[in-house]
mmCIF file of C-alpha atoms and ligand atoms in Angstrom:
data_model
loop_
_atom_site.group_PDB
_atom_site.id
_atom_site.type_symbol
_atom_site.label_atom_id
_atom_site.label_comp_id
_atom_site.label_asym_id
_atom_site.label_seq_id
_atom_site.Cartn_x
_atom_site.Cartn_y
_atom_site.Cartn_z
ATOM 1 C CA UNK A 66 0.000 0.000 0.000
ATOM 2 C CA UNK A 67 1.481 3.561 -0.815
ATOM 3 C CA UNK A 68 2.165 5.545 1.774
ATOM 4 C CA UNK A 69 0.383 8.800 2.426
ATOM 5 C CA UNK A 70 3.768 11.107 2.459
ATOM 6 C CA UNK A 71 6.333 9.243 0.427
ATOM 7 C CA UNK A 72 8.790 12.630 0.677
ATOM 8 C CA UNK A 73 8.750 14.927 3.230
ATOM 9 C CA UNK A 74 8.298 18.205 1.564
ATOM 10 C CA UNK A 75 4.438 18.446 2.913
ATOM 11 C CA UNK A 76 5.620 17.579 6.713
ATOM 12 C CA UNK A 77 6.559 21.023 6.284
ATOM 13 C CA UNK A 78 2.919 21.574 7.164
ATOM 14 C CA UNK A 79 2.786 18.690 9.891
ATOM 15 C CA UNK A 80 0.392 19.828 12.112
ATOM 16 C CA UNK A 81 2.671 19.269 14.785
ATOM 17 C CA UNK A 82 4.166 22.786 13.461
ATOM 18 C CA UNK A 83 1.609 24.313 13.834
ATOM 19 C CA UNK A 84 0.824 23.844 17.072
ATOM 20 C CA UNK A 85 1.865 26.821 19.265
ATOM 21 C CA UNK A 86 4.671 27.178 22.122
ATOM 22 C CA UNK A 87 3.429 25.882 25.461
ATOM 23 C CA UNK A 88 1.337 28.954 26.862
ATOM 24 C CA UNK A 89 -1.662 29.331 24.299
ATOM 25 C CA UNK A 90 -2.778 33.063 24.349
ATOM 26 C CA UNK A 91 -4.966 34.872 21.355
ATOM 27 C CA UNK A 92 -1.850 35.142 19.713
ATOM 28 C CA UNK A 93 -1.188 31.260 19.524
ATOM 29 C CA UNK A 94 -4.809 30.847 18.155
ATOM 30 C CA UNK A 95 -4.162 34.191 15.695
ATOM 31 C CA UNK A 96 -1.567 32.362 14.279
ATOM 32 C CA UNK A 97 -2.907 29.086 14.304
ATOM 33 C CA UNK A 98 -5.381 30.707 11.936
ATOM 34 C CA UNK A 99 -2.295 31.736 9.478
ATOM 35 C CA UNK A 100 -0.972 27.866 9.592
ATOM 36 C CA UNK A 101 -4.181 26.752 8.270
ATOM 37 C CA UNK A 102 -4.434 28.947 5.873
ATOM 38 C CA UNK A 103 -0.914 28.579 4.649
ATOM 39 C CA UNK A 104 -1.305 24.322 4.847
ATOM 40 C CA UNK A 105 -3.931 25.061 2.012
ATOM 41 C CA UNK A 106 -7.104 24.564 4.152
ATOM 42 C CA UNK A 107 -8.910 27.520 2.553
ATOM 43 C CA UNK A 108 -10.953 30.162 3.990
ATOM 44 C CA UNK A 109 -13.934 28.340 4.971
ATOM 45 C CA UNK A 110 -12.293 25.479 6.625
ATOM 46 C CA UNK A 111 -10.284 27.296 8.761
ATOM 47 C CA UNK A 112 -13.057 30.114 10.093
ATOM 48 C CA UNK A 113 -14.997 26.721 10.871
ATOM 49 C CA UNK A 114 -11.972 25.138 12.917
ATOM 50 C CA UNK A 115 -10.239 28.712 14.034
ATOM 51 C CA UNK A 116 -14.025 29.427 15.344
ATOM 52 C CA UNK A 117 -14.553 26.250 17.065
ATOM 53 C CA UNK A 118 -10.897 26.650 18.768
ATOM 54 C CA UNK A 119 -11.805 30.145 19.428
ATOM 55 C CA UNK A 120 -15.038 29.122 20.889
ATOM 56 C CA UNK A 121 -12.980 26.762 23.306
ATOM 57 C CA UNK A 122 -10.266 29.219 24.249
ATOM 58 C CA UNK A 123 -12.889 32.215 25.340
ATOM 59 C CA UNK A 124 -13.825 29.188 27.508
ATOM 60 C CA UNK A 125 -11.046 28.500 29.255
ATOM 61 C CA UNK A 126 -11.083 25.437 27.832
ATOM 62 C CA UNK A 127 -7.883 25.557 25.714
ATOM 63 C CA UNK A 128 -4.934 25.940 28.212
ATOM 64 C CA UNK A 129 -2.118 23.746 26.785
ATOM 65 C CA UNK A 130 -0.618 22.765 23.486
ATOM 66 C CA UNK A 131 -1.910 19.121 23.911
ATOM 67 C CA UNK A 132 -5.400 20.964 24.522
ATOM 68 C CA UNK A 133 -5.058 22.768 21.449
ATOM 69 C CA UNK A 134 -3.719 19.290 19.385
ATOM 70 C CA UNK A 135 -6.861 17.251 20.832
ATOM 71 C CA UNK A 136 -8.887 20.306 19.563
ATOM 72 C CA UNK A 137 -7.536 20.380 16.241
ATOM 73 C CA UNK A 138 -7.547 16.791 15.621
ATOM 74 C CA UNK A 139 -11.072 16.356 17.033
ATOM 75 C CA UNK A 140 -12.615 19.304 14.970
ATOM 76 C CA UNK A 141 -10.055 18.563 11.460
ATOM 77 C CA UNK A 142 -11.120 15.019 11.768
ATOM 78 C CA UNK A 143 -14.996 15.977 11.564
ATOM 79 C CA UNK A 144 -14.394 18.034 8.634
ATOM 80 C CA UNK A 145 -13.241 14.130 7.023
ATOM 81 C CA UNK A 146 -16.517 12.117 8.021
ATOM 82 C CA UNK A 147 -18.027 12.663 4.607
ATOM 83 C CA UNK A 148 -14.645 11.783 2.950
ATOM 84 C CA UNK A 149 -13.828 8.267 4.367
ATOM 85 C CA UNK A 150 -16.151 6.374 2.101
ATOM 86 C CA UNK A 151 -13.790 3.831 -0.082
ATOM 87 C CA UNK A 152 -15.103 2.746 -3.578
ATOM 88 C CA UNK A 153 -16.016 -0.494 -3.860
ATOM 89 C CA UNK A 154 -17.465 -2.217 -7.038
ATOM 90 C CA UNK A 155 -20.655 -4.111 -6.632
ATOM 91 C CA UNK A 156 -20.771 -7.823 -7.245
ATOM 92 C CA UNK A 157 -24.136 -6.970 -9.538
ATOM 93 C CA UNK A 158 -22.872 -4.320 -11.233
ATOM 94 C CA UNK A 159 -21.454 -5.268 -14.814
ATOM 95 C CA UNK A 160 -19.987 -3.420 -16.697
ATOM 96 C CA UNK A 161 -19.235 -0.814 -13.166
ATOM 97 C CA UNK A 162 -18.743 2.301 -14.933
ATOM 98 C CA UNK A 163 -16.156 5.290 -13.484
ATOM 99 C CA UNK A 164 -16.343 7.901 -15.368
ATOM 100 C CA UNK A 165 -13.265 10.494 -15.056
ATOM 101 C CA UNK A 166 -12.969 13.865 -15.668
ATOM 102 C CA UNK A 167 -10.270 16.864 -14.585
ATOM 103 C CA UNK A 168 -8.356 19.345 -15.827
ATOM 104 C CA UNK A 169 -5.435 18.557 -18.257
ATOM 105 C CA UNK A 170 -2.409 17.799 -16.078
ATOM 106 C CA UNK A 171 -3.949 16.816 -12.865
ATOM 107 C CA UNK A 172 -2.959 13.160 -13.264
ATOM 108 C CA UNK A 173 -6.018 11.858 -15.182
ATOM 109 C CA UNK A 174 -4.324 9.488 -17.110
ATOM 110 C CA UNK A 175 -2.049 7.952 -14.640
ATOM 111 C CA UNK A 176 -4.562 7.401 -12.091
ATOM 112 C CA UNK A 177 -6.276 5.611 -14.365
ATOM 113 C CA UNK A 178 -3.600 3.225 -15.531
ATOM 114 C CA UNK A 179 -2.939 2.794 -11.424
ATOM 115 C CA UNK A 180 -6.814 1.937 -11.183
ATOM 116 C CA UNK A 181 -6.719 -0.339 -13.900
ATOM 117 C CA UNK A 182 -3.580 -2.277 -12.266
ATOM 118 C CA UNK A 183 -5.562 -2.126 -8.695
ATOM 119 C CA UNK A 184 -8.711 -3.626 -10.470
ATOM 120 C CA UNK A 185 -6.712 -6.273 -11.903
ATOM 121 C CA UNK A 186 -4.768 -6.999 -8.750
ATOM 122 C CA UNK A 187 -8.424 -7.636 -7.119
ATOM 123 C CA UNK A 188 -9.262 -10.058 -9.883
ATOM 124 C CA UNK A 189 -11.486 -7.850 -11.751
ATOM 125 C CA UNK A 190 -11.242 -7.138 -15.533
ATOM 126 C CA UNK A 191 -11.188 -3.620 -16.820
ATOM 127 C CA UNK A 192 -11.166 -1.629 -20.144
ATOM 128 C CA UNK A 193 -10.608 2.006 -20.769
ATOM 129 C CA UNK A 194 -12.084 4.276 -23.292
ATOM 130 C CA UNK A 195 -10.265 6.675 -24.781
ATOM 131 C CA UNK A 196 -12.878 9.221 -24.766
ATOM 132 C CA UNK A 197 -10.254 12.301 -24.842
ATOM 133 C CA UNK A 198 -10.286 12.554 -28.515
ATOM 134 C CA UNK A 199 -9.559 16.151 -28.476
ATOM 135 C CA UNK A 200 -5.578 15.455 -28.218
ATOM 136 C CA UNK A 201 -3.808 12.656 -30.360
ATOM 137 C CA UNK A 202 -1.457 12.279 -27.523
ATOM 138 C CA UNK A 203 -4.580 11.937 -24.869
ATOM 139 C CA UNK A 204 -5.301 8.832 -26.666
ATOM 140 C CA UNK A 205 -1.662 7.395 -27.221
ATOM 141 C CA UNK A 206 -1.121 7.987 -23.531
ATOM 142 C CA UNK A 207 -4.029 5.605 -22.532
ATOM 143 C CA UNK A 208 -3.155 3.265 -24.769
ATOM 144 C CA UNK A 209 0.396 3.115 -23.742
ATOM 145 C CA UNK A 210 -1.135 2.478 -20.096
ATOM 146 C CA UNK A 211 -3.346 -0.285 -21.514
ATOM 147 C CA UNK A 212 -0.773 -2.424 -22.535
ATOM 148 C CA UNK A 213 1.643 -1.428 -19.524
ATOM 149 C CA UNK A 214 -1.012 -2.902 -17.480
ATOM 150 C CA UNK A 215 -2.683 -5.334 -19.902
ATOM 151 C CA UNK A 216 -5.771 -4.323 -20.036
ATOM 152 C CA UNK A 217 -7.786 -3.571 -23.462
ATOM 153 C CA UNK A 218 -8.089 0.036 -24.911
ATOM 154 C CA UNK A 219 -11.330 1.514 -26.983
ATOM 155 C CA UNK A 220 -10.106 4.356 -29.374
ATOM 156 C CA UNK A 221 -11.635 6.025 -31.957
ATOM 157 C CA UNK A 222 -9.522 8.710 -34.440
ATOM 158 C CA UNK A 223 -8.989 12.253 -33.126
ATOM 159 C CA UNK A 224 -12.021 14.177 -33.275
ATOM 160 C CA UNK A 225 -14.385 11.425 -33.077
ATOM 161 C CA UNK A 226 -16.996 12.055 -30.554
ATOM 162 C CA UNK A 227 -16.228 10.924 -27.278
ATOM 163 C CA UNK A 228 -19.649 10.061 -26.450
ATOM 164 C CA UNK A 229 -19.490 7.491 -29.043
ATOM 165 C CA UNK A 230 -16.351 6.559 -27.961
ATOM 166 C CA UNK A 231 -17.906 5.813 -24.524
ATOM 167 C CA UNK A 232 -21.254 4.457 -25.917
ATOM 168 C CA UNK A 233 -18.805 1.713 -28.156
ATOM 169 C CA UNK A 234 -16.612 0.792 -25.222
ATOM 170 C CA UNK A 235 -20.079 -0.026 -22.901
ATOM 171 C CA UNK A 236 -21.101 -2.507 -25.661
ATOM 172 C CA UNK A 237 -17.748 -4.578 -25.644
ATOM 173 C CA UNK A 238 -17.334 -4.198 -22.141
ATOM 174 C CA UNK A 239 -20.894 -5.803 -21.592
ATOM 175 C CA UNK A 240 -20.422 -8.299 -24.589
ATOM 176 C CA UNK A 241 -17.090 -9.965 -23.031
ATOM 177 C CA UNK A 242 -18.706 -9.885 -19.249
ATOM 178 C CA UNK A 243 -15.861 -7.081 -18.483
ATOM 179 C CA UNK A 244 -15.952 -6.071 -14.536
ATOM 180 C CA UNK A 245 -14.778 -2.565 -15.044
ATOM 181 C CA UNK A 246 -15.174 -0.131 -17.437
ATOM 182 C CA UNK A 247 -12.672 3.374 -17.180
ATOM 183 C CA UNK A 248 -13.517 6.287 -19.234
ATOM 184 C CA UNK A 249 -11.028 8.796 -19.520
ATOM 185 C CA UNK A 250 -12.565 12.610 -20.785
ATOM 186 C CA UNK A 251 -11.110 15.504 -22.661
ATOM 187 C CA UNK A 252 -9.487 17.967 -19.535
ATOM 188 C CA UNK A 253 -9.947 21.421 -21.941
ATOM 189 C CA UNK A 254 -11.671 22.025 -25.249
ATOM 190 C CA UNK A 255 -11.900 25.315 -26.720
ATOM 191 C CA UNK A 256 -14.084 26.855 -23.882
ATOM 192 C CA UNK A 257 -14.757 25.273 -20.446
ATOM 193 C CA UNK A 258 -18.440 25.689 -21.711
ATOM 194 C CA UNK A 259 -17.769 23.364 -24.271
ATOM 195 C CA UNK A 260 -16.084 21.124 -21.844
ATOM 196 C CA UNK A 261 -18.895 20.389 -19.354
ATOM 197 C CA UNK A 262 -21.484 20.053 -22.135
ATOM 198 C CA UNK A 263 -19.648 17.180 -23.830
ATOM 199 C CA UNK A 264 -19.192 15.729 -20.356
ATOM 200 C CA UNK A 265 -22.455 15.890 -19.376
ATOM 201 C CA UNK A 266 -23.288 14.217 -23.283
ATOM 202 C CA UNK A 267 -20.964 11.047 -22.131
ATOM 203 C CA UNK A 268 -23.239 11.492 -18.716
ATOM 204 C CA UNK A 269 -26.470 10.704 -20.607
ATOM 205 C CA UNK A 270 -25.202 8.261 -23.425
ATOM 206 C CA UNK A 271 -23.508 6.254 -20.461
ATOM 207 C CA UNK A 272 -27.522 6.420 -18.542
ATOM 208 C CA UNK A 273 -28.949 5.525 -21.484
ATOM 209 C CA UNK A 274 -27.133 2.297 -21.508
ATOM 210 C CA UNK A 275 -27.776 1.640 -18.002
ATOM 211 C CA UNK A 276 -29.737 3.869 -15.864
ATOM 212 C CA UNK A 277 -27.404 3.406 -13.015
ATOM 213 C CA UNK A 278 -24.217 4.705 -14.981
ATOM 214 C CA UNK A 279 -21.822 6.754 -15.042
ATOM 215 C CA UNK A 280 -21.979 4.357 -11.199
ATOM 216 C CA UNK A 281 -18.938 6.704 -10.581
ATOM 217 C CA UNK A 282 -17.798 10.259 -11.375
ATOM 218 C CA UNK A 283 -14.460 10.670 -10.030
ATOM 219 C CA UNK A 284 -12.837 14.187 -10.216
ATOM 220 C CA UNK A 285 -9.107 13.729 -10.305
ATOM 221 C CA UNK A 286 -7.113 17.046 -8.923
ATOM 222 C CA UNK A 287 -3.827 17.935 -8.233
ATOM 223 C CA UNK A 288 -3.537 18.309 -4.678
ATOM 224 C CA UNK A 289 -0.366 21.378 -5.225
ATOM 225 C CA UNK A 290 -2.691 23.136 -7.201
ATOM 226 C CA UNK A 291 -4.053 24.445 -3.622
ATOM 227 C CA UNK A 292 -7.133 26.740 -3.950
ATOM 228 C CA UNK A 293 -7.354 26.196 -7.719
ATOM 229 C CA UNK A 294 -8.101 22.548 -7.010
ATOM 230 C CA UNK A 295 -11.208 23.753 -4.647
ATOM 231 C CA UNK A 296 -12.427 25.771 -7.499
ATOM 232 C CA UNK A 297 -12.049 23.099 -9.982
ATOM 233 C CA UNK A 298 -13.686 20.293 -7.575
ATOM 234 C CA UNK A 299 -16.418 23.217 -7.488
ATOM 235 C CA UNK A 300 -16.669 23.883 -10.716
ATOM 236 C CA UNK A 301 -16.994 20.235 -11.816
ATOM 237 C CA UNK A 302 -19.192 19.429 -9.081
ATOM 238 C CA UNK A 303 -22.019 22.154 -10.076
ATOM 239 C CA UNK A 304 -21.561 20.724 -13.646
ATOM 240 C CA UNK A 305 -21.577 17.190 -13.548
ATOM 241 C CA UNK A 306 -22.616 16.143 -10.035
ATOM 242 C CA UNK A 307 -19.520 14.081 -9.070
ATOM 243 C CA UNK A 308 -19.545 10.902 -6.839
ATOM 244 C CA UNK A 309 -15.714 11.035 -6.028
ATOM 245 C CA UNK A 310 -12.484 12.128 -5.917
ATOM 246 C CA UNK A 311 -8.425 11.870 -5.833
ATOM 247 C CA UNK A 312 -5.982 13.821 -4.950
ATOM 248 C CA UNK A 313 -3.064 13.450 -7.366
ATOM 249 C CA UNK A 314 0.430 14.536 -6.073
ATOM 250 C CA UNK A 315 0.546 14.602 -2.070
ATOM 251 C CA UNK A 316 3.774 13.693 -2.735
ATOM 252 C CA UNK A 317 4.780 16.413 -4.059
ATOM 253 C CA UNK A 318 4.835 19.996 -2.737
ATOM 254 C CA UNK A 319 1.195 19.741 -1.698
ATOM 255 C CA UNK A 320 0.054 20.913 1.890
ATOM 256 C CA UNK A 321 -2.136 18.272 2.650
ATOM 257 C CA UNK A 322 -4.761 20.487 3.782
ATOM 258 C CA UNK A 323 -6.651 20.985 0.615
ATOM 259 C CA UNK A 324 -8.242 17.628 1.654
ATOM 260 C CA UNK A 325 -10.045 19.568 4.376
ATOM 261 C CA UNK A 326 -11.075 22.348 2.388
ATOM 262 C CA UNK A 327 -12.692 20.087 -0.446
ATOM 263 C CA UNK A 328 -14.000 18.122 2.228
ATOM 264 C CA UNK A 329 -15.363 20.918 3.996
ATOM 265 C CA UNK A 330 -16.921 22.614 0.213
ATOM 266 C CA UNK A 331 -18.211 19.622 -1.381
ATOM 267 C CA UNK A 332 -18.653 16.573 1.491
ATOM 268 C CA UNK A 333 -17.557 14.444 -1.475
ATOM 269 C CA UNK A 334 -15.966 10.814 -0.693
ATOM 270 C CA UNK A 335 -12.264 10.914 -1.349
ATOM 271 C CA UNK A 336 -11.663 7.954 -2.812
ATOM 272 C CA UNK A 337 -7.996 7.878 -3.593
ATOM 273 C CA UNK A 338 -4.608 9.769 -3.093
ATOM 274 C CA UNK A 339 -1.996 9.482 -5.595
ATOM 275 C CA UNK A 340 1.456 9.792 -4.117
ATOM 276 C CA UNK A 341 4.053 9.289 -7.223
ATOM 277 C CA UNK A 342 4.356 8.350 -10.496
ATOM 278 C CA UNK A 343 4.689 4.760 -10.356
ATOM 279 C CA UNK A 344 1.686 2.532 -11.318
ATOM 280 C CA UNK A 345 1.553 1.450 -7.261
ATOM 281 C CA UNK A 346 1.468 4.887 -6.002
ATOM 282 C CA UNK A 347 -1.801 5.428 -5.416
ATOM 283 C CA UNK A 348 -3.682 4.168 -2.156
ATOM 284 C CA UNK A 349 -7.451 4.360 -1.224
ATOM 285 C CA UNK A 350 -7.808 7.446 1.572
ATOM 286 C CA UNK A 351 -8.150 6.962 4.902
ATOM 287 C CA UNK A 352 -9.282 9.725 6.953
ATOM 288 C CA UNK A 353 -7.787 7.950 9.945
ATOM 289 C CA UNK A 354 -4.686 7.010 8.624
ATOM 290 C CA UNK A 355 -4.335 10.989 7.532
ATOM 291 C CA UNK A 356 -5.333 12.509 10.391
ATOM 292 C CA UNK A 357 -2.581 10.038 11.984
ATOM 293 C CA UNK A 358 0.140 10.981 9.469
ATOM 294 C CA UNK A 359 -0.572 14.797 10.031
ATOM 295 C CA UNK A 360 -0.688 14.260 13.553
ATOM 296 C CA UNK A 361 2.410 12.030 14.536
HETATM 297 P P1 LIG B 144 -3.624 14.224 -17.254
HETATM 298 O O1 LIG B 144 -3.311 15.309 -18.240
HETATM 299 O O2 LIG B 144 -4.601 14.677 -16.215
HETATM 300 O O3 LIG B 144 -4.009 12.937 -17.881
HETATM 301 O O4 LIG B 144 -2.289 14.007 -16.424
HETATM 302 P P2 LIG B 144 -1.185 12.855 -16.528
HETATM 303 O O5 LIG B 144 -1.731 11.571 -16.042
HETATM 304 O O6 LIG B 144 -0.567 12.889 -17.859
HETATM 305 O O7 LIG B 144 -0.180 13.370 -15.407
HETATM 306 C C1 LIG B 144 0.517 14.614 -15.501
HETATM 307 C C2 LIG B 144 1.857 14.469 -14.804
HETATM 308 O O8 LIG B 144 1.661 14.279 -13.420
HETATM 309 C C3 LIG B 144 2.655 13.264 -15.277
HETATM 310 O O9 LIG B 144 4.008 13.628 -15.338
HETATM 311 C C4 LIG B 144 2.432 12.228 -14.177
HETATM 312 O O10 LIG B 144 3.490 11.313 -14.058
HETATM 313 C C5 LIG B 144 2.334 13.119 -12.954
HETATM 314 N N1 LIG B 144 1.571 12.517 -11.867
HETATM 315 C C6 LIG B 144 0.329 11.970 -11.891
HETATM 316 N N2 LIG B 144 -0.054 11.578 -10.655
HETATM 317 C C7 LIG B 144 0.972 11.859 -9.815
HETATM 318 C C8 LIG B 144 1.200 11.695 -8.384
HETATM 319 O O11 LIG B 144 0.355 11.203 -7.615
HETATM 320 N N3 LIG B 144 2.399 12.142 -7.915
HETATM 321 C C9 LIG B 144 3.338 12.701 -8.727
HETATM 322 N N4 LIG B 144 4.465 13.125 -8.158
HETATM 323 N N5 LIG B 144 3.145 12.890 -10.046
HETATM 324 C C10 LIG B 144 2.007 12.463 -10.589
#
């Protein structure tokens, strides 16, 4: 299983750090506030913890730093509850359908050859669809993943439509009994207009098929991206109605706390973290197992 921080580049942000000296006065909490803000937790997250701290403190009830840590973990850990929901694929569900959308760069692709080898490693079979048909290169990526991992690949010619891309992949994938079918999506057309429209097309072709699918629409976004990745979960959210998410790159530079700020936005399972490059490197979350990392 991959580790949550392979480097240690976002320990930076350990929440141990941010904990203040051993006296907590209005200025520990003031700058408390600052930590959060800089670990990427976003406006709203932190006014809800900062408030609930500051709640505590005009009580009396925040004295010492281990005070303070329970605080934090207790009220950080809350903002997770709607996050810690794994995906699991139904045993009546054939072909299970994930659909998968995100901005160009965010780690689309490679999440979804990891997904295919994690499928595969459960016993299931998969297939992709190359349903970015906007860029040649979208397609040659996927199907260099496909036979990295061994698993079949459903193109069609650049500028085919992607809903028929989709709609062609569903019918082999439920003619040979396939477990799992991945759809990757364009990440930018010519307008982000444009964009959600043909998403939402694949959307309805998929529910035409079955009324159940898309059974899964996972946004993947780049956890360094910080607030742009809250505005993109947003963004996608209002437009397509997502089921899910993963956070690409935690490895990386990212603060870690974006997961509490698109937790705290959205109450959106986060259903994987990506944490390298490598076709292992991505792990389901667990809000436990995160709140431990930050915490010890
Ligand atoms: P797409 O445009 O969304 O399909 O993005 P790609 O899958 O092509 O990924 C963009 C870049 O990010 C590639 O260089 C990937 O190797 C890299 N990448 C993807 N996921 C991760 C991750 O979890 N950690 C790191 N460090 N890099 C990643």
């Amino acid at each position: 299983r991959a580790r949550l921080n392979r480097g240690d580049s976002w320990l930076t942000y350990d929440l141990r750090n941010l904990l203040p000296g051993e006296t907590v006065d209005q200025d520990a909490i003031d700058e408390l506030e600052t930590q959060l803000l800089l670990a990427d937790l976003g406006v709203a997250a932190t006014a809800q913890v900062v408030d609930r701290l500051q709640t505590m403190f005009d009580g009396g009830r925040l004295r010492t730093r281990r005070d303070v840590g329970e605080a934090l973990h207790e009220h950080l850990g809350t903002l997770l509850a709607s996050a810690d929901e794994p995906l699991t694929i139904p045993d009546h569900t054939r072909p299970f359908v994930i659909l998968m959308v995100g901005v160009n760069g965010a780690g689309k692709t490679t999440t979804i050859g990891k997904l295919a080898q994690k499928f595969r490693d459960q016993g299931l079979s998969v297939m992709l669809a190359a349903g970015d048909t906007f860029r040649a290169a979208a397609v040659e990526q996927l199907q260099e993943w496909g036979r990295r991992v061994d698993v079949p690949v459903i193109a069609q010619a650049t500028g085919s439509d992607p809903a028929s891309v989709v709609f062609d992949a569903f019918s082999a994938a439920r003619a040979r009994g396939t477990d799992v079918l991945i759809a990757d999506t364009a990440g930018r057309l010519h307008t982000q207009a444009n964009l959600m429209e043909e998403l939402r097309k694949i959307k309805r072709v998929l529910g035409k098929l079955d009324e159940y699918a898309p059974h899964e629409i996972m946004l993947v976004v780049d956890a360094t991206a910080g607030g742009n990745a809250l505005q993109q979960a947003v963004a996608f959210h209002d437009a397509m109605g997502l089921t899910g998410l993963t956070l690409t790159k935690l490895d990386g530079s990212a603060h870690g706390g974006i997961v509490f700020a698109i937790a705290q936005r959205l109450a959106l399972p986060i259903r994987f973290v990506g944490v390298g490059e490598s076709v292992e490197d991505l792990g389901p979350f667990n809000a436990g197992e995160f709140m431990e990392a930050l915490f010890d």
